[in-house]
mmCIF file of C-alpha atoms in Angstrom:
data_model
loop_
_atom_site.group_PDB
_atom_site.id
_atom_site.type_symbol
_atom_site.label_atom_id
_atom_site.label_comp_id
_atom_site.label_asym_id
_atom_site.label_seq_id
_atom_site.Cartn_x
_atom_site.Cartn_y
_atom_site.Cartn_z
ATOM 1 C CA UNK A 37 59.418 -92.078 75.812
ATOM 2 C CA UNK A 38 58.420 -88.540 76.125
ATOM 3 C CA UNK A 39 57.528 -86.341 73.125
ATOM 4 C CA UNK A 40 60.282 -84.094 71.298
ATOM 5 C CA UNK A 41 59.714 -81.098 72.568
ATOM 6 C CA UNK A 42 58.897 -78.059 69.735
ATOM 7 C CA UNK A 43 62.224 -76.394 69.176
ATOM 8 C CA UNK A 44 64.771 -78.625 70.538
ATOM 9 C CA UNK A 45 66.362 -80.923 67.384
ATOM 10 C CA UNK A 46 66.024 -84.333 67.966
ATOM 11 C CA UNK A 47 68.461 -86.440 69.564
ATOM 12 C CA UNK A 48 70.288 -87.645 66.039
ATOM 13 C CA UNK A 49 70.907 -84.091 64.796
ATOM 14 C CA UNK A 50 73.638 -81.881 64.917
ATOM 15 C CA UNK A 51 73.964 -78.191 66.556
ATOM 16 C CA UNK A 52 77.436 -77.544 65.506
ATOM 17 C CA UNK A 53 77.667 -75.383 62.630
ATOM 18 C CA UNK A 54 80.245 -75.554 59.568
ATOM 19 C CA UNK A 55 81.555 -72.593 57.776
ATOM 20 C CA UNK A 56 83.535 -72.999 54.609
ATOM 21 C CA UNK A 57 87.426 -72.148 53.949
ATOM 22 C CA UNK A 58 86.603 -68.896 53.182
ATOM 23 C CA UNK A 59 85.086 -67.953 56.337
ATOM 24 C CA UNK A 60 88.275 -66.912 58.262
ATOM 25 C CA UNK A 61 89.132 -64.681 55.412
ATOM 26 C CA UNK A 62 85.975 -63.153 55.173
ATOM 27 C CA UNK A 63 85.759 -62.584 59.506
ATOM 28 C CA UNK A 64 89.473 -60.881 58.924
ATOM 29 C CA UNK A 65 87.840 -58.585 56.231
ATOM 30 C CA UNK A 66 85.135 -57.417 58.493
ATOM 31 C CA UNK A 67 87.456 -56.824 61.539
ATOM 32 C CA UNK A 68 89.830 -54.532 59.310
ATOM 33 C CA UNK A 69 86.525 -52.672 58.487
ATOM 34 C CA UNK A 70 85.857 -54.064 55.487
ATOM 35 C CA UNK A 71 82.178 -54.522 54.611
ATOM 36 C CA UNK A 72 81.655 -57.887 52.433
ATOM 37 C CA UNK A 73 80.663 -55.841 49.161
ATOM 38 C CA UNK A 74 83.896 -53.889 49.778
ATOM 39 C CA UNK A 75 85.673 -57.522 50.353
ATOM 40 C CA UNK A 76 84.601 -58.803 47.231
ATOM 41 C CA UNK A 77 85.510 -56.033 45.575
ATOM 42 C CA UNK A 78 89.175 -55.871 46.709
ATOM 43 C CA UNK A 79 89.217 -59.940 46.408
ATOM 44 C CA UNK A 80 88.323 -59.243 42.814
ATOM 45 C CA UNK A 81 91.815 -56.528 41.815
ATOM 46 C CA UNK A 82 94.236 -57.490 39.604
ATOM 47 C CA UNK A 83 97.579 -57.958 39.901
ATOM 48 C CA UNK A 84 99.212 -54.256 39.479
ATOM 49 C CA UNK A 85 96.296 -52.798 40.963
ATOM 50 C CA UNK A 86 94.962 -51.157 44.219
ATOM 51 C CA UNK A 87 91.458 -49.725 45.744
ATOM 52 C CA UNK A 88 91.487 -46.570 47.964
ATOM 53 C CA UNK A 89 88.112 -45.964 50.414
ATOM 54 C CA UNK A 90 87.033 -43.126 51.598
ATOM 55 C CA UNK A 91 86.605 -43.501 55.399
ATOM 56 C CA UNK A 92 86.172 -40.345 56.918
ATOM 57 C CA UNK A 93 85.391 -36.856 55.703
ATOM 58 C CA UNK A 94 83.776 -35.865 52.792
ATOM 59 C CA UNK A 95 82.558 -38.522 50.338
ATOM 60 C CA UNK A 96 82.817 -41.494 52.790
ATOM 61 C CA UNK A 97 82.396 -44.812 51.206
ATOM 62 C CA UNK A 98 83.726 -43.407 47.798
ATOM 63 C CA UNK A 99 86.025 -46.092 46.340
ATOM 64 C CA UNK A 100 88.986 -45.037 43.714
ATOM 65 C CA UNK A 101 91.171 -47.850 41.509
ATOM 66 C CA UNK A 102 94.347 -46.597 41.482
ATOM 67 C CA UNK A 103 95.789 -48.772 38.128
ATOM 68 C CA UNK A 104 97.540 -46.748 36.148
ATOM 69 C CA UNK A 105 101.272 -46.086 37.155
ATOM 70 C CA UNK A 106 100.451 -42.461 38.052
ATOM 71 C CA UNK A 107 96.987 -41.469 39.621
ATOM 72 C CA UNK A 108 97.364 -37.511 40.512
ATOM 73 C CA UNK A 109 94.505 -36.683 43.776
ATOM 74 C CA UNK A 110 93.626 -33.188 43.997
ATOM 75 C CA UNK A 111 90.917 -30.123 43.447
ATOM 76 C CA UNK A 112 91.234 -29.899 39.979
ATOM 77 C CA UNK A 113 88.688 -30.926 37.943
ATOM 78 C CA UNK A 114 91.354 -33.237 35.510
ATOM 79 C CA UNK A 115 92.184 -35.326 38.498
ATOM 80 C CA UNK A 116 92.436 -39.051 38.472
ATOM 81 C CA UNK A 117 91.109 -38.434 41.478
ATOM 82 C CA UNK A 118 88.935 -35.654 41.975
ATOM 83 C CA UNK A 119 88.499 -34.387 45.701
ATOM 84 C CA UNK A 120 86.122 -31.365 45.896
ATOM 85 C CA UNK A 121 86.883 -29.654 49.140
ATOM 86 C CA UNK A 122 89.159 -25.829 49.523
ATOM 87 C CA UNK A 123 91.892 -28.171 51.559
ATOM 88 C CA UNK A 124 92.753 -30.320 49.177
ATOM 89 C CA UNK A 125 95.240 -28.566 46.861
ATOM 90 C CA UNK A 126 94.458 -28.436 43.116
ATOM 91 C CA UNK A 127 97.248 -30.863 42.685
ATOM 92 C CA UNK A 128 97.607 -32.471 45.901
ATOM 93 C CA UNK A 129 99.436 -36.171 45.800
ATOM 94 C CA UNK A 130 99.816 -38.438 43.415
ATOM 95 C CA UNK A 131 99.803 -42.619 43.554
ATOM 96 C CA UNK A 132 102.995 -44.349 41.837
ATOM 97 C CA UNK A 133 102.888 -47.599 41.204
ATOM 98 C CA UNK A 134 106.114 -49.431 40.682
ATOM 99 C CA UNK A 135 105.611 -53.287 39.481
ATOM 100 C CA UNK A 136 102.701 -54.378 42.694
ATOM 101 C CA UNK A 137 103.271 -51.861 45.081
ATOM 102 C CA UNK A 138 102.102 -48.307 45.322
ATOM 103 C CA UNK A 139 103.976 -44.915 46.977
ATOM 104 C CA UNK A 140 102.036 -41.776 47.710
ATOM 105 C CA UNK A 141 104.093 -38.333 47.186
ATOM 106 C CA UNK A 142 103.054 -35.190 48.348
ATOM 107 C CA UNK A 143 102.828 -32.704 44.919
ATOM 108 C CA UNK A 144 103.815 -29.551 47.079
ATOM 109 C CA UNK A 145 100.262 -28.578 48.712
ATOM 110 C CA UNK A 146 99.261 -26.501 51.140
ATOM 111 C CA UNK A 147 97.737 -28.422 53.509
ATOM 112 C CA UNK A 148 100.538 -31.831 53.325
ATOM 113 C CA UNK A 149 100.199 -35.415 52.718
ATOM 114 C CA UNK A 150 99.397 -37.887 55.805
ATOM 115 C CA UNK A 151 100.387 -41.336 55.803
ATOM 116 C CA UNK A 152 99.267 -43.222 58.771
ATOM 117 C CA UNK A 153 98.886 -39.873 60.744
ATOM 118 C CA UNK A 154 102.346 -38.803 60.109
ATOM 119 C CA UNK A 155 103.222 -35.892 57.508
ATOM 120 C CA UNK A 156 104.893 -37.633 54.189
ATOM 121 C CA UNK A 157 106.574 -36.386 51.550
ATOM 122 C CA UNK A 158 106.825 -39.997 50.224
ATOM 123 C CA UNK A 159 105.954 -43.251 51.742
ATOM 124 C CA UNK A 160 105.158 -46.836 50.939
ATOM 125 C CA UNK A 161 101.650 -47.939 51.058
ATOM 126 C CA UNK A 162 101.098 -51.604 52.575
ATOM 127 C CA UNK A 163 97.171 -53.041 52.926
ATOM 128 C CA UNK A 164 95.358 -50.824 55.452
ATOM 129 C CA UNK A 165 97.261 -48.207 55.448
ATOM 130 C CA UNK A 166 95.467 -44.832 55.583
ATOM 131 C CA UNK A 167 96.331 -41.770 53.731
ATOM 132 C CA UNK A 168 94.789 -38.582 54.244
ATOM 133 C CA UNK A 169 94.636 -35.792 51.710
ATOM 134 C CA UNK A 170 92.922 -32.671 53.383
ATOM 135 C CA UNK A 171 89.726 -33.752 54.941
ATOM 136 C CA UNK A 172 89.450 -37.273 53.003
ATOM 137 C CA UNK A 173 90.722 -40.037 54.672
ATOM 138 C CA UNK A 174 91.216 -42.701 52.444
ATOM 139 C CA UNK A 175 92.605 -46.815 53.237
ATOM 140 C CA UNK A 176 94.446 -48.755 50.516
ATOM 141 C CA UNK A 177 94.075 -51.846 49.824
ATOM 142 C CA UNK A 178 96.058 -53.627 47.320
ATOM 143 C CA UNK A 179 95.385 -56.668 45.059
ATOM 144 C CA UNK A 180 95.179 -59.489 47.486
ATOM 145 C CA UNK A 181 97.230 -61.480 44.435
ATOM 146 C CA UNK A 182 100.413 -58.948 45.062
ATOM 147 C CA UNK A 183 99.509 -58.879 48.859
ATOM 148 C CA UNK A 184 100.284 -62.735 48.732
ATOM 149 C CA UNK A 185 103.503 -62.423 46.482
ATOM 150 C CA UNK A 186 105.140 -60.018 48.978
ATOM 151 C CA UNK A 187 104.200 -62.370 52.175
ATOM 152 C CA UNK A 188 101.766 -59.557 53.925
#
C-alpha cells in the first residue's frame, strides 16, 4: 500500500465542511452589504429601535440609533443627528417612530428628503431602505426582533 501522500487527508476523513444555523443569516448580511461587526450590531437592537449607516458621502461608515420616537437630522449643532455639510438644512428630516416601525419626513429643507432615490415628503422605512439627506446616504435597518413580527 502506497504512502499517504503530504496534503491529501487520509482515506477515513472528511472534506465536506459544516457551517452552523447561523451561517445563512450571516451570508444574507454580507450580500445586503452588511459587514459582520455591522451584523452583530443590528442583530443586537431592541425591539422599538433602528440603526441608520452612512454609506456614501461624507462620514461613511458612521452609524446613528434612531430610539427615541423623534430623532431630528440636520446642520444644527442640537441635532439628534448631526450632519455637518452646507446641503443638509439646519433642520433637515426627522425619524418617527410609531410602535416598531420608523417614517422619515422631510422638515421643509432646501435641498429635499430622498427615500430610495425618490423625493419624499413622508415615507415608510422597511430594512435596507436608503435615505438620503443632502450628500449622506444613509440605510436603515431595523431591530431584526420587529423585522420578524411584521413578516419582512
Amino acid at each position: 500500500m502506497a504512502d499517504n501522500l503530504e496534503g491529501t487527508p487520509p482515506d477515513d476523513a472528511s472534506t465536506t465542511q459544516r457551517f452552523g444555523p447561523d451561517f445563512e443569516e450571516k451570508l444574507e448580511g454580507l450580500e445586503s452589504g452588511l459587514s459582520l461587526e455591522e451584523q452583530e450590531i443590528v442583530n443586537a437592537l431592541p425591539s422599538g429601535s433602528a440603526l441608520l449607516i452612512v454609506r456614501r458621502g461624507p462620514a461613511v461608515g458612521a452609524r446613528f440609533l434612531l430610539d427615541q420616537d423623534r430623532t431630528v437630522a440636520g446642520r444644527h449643532p442640537e441635532a439628534d443627528i448631526f450632519l455637518d455639510d452646507v446641503t443638509v438644512s439646519r433642520r433637515h428630516a426627522e425619524f418617527v417612530r410609531h410602535g416598531k416601525s420608523f417614517d422619515v419626513r422631510d422638515m421643509g429643507s432646501l435641498n429635499g428628503t430622498y427615500f430610495d432615490g425618490v423625493l419624499v415628503d413622508q415615507a415608510l422605512l422597511h430594512s435596507g431602505a436608503e435615505v438620503q439627506v443632502g450628500k449622506f446616504r444613509m440605510t436603515f435597518y431595523p431591530s431584526p426582533d420587529d423585522s420578524a413580527e411584521r413578516g419582512a
